[in-house]
PDB file of C-alpha atoms in Angstrom:
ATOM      1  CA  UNK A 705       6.159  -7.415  -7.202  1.00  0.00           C
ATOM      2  CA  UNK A 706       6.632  -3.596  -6.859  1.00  0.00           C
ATOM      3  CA  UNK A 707      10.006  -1.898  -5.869  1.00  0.00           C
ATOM      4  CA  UNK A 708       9.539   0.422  -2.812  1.00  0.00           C
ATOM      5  CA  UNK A 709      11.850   3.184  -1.121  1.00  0.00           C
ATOM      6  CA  UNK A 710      11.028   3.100   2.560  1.00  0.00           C
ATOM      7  CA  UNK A 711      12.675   6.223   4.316  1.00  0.00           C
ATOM      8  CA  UNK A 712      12.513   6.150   8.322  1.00  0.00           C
ATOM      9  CA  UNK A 713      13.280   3.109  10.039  1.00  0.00           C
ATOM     10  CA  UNK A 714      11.333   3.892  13.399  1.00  0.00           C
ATOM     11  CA  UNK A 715       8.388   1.296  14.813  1.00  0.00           C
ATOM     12  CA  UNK A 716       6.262   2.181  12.007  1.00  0.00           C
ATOM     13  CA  UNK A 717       8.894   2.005   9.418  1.00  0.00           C
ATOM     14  CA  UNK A 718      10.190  -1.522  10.342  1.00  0.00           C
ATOM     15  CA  UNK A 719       6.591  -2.778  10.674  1.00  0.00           C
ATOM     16  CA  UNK A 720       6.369  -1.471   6.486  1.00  0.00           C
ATOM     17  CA  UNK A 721       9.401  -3.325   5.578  1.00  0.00           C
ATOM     18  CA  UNK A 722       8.578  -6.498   7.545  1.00  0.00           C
ATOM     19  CA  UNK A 723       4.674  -6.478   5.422  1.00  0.00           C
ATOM     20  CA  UNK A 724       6.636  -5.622   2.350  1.00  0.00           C
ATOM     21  CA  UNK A 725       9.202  -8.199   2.532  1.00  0.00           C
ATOM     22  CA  UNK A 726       5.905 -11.006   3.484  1.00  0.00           C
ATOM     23  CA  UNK A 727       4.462  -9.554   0.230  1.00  0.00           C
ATOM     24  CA  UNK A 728       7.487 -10.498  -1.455  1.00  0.00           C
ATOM     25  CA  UNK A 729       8.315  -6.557  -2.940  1.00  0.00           C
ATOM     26  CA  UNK A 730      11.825  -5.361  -3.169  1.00  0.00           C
ATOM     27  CA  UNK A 731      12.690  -2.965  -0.160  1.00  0.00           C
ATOM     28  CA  UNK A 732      15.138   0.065  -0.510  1.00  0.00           C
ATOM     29  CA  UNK A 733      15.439   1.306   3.114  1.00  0.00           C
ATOM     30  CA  UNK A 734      17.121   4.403   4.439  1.00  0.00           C
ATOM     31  CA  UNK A 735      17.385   5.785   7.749  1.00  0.00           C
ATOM     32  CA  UNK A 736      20.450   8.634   8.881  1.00  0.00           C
ATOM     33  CA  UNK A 737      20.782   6.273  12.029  1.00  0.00           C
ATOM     34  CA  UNK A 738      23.182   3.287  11.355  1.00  0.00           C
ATOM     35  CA  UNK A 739      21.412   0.720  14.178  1.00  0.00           C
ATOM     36  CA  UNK A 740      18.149   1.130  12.967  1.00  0.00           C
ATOM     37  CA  UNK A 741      19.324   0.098   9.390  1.00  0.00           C
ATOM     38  CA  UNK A 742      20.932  -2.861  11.168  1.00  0.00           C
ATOM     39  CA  UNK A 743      17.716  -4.098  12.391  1.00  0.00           C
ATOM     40  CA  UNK A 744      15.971  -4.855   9.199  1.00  0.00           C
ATOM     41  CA  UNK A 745      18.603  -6.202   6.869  1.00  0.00           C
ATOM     42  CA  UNK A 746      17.237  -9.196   7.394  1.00  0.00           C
ATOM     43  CA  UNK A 747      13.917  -8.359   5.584  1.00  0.00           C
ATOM     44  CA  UNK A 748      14.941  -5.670   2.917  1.00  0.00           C
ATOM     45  CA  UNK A 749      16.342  -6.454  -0.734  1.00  0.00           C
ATOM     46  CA  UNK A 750      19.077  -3.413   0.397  1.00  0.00           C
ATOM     47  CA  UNK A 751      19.879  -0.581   2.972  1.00  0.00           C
ATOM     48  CA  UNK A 752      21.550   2.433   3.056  1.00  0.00           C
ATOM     49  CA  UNK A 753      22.760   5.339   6.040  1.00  0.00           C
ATOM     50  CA  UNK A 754      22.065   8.303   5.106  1.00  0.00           C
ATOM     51  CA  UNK A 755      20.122  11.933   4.977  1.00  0.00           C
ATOM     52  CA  UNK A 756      17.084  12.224   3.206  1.00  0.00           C
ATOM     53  CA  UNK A 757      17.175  15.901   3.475  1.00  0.00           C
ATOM     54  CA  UNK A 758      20.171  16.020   0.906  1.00  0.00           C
ATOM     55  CA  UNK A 759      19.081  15.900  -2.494  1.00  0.00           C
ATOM     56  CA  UNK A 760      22.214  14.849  -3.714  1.00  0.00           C
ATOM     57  CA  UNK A 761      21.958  11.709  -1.339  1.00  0.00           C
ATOM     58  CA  UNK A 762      18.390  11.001  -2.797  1.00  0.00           C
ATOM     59  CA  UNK A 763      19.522  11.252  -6.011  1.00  0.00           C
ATOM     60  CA  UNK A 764      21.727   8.742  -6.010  1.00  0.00           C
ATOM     61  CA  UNK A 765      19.188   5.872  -5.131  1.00  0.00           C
ATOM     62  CA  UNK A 766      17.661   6.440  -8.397  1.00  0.00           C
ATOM     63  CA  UNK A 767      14.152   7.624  -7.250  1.00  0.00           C
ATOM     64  CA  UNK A 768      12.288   7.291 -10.508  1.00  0.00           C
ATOM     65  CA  UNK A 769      13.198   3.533 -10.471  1.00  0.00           C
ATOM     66  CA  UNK A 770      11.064   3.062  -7.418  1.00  0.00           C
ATOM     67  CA  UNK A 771       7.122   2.133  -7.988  1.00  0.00           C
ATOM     68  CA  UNK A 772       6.596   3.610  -4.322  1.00  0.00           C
ATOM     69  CA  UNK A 773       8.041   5.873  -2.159  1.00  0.00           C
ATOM     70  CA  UNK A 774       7.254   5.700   1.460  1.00  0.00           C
ATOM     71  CA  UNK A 775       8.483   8.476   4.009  1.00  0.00           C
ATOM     72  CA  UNK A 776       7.972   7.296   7.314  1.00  0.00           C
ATOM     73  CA  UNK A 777       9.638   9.956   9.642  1.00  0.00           C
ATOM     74  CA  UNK A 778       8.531  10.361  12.948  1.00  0.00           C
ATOM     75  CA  UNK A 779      10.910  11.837  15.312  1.00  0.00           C
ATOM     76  CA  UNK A 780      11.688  15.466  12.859  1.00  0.00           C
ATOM     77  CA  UNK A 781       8.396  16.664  10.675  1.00  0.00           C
ATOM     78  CA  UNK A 782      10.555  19.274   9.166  1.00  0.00           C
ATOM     79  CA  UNK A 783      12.918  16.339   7.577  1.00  0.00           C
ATOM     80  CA  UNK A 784       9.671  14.482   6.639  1.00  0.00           C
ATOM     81  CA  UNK A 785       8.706  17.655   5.176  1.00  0.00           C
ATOM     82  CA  UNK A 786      11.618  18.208   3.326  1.00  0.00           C
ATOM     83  CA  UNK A 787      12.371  14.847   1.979  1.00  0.00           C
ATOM     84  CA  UNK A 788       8.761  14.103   0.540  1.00  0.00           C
ATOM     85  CA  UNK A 789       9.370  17.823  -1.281  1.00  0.00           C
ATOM     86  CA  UNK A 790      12.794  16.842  -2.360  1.00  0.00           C
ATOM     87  CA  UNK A 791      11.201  13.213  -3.870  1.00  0.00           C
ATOM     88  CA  UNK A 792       8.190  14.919  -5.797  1.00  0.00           C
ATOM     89  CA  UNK A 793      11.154  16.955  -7.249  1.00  0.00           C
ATOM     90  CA  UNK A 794      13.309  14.247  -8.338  1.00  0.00           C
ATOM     91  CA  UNK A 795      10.531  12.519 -10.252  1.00  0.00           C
ATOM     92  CA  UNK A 796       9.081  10.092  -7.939  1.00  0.00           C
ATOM     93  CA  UNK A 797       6.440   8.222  -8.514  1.00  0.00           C
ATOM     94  CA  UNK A 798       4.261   8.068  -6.063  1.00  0.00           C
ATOM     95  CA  UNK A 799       4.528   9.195  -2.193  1.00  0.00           C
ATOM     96  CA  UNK A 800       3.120   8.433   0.761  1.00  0.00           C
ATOM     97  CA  UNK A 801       4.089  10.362   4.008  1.00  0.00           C
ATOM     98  CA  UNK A 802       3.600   9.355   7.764  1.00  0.00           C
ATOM     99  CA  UNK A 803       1.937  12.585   9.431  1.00  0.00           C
ATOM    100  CA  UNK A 804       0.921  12.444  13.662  1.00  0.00           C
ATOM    101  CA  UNK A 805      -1.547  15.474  12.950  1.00  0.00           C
ATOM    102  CA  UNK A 806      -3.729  16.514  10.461  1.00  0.00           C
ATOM    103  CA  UNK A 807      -2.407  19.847  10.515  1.00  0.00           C
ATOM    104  CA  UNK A 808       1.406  17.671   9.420  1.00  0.00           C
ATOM    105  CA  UNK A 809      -0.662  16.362   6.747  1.00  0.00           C
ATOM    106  CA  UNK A 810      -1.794  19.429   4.947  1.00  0.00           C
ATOM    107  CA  UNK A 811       1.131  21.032   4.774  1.00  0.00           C
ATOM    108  CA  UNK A 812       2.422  17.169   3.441  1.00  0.00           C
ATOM    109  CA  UNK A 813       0.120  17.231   0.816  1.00  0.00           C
ATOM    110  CA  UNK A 814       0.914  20.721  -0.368  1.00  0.00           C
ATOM    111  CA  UNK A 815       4.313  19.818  -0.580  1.00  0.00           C
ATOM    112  CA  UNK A 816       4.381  16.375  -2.787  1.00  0.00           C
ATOM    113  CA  UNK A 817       2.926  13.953  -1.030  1.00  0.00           C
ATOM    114  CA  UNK A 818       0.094  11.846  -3.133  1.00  0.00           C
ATOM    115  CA  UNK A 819      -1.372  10.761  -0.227  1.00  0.00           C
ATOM    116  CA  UNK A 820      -0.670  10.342   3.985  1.00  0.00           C
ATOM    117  CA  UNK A 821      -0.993   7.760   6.462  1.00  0.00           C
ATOM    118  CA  UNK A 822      -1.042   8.206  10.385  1.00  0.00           C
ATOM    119  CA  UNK A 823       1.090   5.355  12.238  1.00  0.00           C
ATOM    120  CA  UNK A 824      -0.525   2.695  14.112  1.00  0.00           C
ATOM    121  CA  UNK A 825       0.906  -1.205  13.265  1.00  0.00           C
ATOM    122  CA  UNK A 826      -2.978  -2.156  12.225  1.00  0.00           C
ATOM    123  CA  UNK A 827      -2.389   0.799   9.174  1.00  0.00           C
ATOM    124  CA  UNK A 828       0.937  -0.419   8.906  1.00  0.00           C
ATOM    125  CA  UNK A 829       0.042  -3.580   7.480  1.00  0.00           C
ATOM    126  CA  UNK A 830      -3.100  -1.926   5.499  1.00  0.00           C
ATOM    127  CA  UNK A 831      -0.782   0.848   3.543  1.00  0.00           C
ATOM    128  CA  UNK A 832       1.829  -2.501   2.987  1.00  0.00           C
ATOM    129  CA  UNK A 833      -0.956  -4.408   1.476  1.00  0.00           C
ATOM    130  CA  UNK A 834      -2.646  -1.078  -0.346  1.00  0.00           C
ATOM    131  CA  UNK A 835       0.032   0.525  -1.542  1.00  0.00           C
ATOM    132  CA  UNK A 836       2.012  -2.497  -3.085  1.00  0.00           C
ATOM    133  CA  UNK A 837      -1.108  -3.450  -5.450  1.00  0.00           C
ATOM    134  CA  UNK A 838      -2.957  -1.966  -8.373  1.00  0.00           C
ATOM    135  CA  UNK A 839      -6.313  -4.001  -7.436  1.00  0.00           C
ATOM    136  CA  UNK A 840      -6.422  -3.120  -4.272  1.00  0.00           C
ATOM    137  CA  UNK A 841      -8.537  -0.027  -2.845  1.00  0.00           C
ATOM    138  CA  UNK A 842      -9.649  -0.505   0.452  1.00  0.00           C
ATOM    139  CA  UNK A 843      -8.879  -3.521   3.400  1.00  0.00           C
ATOM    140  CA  UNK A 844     -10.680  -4.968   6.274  1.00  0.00           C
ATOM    141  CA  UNK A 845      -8.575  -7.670   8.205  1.00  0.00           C
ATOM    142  CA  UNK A 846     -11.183 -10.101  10.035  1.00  0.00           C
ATOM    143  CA  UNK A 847      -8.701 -11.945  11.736  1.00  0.00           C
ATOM    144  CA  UNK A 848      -5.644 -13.097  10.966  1.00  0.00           C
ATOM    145  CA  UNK A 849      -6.380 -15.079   7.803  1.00  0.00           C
ATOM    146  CA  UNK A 850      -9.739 -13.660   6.470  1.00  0.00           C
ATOM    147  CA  UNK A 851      -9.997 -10.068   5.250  1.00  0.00           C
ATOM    148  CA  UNK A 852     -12.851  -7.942   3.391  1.00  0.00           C
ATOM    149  CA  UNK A 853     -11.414  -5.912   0.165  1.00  0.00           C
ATOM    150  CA  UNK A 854     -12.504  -3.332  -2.008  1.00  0.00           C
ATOM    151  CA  UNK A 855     -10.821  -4.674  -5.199  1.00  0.00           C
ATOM    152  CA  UNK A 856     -11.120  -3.375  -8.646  1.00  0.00           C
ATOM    153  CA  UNK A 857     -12.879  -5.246 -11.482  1.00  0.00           C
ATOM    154  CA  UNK A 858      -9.768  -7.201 -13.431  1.00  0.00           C
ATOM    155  CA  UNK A 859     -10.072  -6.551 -16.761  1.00  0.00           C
ATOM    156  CA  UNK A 860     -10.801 -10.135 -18.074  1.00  0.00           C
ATOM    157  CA  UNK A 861     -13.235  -9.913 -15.700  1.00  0.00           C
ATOM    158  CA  UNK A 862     -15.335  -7.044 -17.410  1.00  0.00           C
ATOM    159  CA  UNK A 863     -18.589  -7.614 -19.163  1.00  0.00           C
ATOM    160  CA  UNK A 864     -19.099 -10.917 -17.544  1.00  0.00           C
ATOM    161  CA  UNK A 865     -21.323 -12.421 -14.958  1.00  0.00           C
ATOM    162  CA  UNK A 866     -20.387 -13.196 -11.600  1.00  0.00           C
ATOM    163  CA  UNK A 867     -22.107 -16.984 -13.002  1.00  0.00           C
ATOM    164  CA  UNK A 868     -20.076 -17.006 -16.065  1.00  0.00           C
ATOM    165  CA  UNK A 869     -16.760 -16.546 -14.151  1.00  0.00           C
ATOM    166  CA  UNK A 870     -17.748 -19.269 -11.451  1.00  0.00           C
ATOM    167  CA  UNK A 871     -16.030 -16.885  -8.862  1.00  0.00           C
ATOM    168  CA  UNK A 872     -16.629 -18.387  -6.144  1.00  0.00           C
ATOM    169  CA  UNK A 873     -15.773 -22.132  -6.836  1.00  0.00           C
ATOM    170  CA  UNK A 874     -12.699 -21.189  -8.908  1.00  0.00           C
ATOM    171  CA  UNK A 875     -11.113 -18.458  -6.624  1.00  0.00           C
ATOM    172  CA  UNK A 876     -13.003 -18.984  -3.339  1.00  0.00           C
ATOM    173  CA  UNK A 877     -13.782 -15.683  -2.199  1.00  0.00           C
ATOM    174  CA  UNK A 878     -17.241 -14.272  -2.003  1.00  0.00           C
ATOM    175  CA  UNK A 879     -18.502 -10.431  -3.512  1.00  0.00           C
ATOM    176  CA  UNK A 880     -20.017  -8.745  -0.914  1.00  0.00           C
ATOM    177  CA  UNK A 881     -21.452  -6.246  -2.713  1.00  0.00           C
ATOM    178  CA  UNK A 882     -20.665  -3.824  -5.981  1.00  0.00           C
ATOM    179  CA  UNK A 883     -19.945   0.083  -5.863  1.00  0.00           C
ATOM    180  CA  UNK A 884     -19.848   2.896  -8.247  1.00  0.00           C
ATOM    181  CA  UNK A 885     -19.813   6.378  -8.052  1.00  0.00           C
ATOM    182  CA  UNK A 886     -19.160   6.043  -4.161  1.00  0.00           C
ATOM    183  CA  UNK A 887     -22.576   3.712  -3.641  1.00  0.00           C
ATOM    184  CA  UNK A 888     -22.825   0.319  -2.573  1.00  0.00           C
ATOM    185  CA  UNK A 889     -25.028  -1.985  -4.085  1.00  0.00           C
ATOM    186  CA  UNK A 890     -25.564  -5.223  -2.518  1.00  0.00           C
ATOM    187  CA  UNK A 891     -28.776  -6.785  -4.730  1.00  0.00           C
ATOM    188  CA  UNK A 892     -26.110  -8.755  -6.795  1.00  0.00           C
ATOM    189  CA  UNK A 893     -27.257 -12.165  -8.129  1.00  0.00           C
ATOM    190  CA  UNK A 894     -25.518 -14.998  -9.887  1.00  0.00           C
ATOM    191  CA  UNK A 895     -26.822 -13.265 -13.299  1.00  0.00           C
ATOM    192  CA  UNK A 896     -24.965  -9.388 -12.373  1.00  0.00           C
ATOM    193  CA  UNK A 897     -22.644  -8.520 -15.052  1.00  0.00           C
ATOM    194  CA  UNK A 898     -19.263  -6.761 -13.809  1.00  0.00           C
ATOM    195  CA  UNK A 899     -18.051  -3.908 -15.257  1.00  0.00           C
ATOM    196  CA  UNK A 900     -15.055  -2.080 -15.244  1.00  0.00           C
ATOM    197  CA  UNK A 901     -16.355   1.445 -14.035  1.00  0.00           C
ATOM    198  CA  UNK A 902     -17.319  -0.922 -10.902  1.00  0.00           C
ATOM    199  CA  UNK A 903     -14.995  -1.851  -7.649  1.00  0.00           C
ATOM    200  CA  UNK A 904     -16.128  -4.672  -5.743  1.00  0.00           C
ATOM    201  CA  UNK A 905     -15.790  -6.022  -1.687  1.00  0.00           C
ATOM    202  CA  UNK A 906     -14.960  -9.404  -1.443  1.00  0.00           C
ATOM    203  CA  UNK A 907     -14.712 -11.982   1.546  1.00  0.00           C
ATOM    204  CA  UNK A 908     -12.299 -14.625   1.161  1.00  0.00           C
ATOM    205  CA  UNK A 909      -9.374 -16.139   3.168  1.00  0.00           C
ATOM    206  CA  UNK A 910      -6.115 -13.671   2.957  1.00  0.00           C
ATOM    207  CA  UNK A 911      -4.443 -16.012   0.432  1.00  0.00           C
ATOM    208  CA  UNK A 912      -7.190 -16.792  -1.592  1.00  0.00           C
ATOM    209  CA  UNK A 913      -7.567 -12.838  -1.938  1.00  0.00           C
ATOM    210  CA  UNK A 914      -4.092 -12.106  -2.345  1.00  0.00           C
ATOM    211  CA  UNK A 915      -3.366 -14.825  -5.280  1.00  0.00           C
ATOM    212  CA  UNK A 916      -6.671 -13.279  -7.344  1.00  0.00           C
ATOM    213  CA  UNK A 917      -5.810  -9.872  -7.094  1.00  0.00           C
ATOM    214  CA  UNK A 918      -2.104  -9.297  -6.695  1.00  0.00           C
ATOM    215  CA  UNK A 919       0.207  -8.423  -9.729  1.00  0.00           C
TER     216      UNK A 919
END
């Protein structure tokens, strides 16, 4: 379970919180507009009305406590802008920002955001499930309960065969294939020995998936 600040409470925003809250993470929203905070009290752990832009506002929410800060702006760039600067200064974490050009998300990046995600609800759910895991690198939803991951190797995995760990039978997923260094290699055998410098795609029902490689 990770604790996450979620900051804009448009269509994207609430479609965050809602995969967040099915993930079972703790959910800090914020939004300066007092309905949309309204609308997903249901599904957050808390929720506050206020400006993001105001430092002294951010401040008080405790930013380093959060694992993962998510600014998901979408009507005012320059706000987005300014409150994913004003969260890189206050110590957080890690930040993702919502940017509608790519233009939006170099000038983002330059100004504290780790990384940036354009809004659609199909990424919506992918930067819920990527962003609220340590094992998880990459997703591929199938249909609505199979899914293809890029996973890292677990460390009691390491150094053993994919024979030796009985993968399949004991967690029911499949591995796909193995990459390092950016290449795929799919010529894996019962006999291939995992290692950690190694991620791995797997195939596997959603839950399966999610109850191997979630912490």
């Amino acid at each position: 379970m990770k604790s996450v600040l979620l900051i804009g409470l448009g269509r994207f925003g609430r479609h965050i919180a809602q995969q967040l809250n099915e993930l079972g993470h703790q959910v800090m929203a914020v939004d300066s507009n007092e309905e949309r905070v309204n609308q997903v009290l249901s599904f957050v752990t808390n929720a506050q009305i206020g400006d993001s832009t105001n430092a002294d506002f951010l401040r008080s929410l405790g930013i380093r406590n959060f694992d993962v800060c998510l600014v998901t702006i979408g009507s005012n760039f320059q706000n987005s802008l300014e409150t994913t600067s004003l969260l890189k200064e206050l110590g957080a974490k890690f930040v993702v920002s919502r940017a509608e050009r790519d233009v939006q998300a170099k000038f983002l990046l330059r100004n504290g955001a780790d990384e940036v995600v354009y809004p659609e609800k199909q990424l919506a759910r992918w930067a819920a499930i990527r962003y609220s895991s340590e094992h998880i690198l990459d997703y591929i939803e199938l249909q609505d309960d199979h899914a293809i991951m890029e996973v890292t190797i677990p460390p009691e995995w390491a150094g053993r065969s994919i024979s030796e760990l009985n993968i399949r039978k004991r967690y029911h997923i499949n591995i796909l294939a193995l990459k390092r260094g950016g290449k795929l290699d799919m010529s894996i055998t019962p006999d291939t020995v995992l290692s950690s410098e190694e991620t791995m795609l797997v195939l596997g029902e959603y839950a399966s998936i999610r109850k191997c490689f979630w912490l």
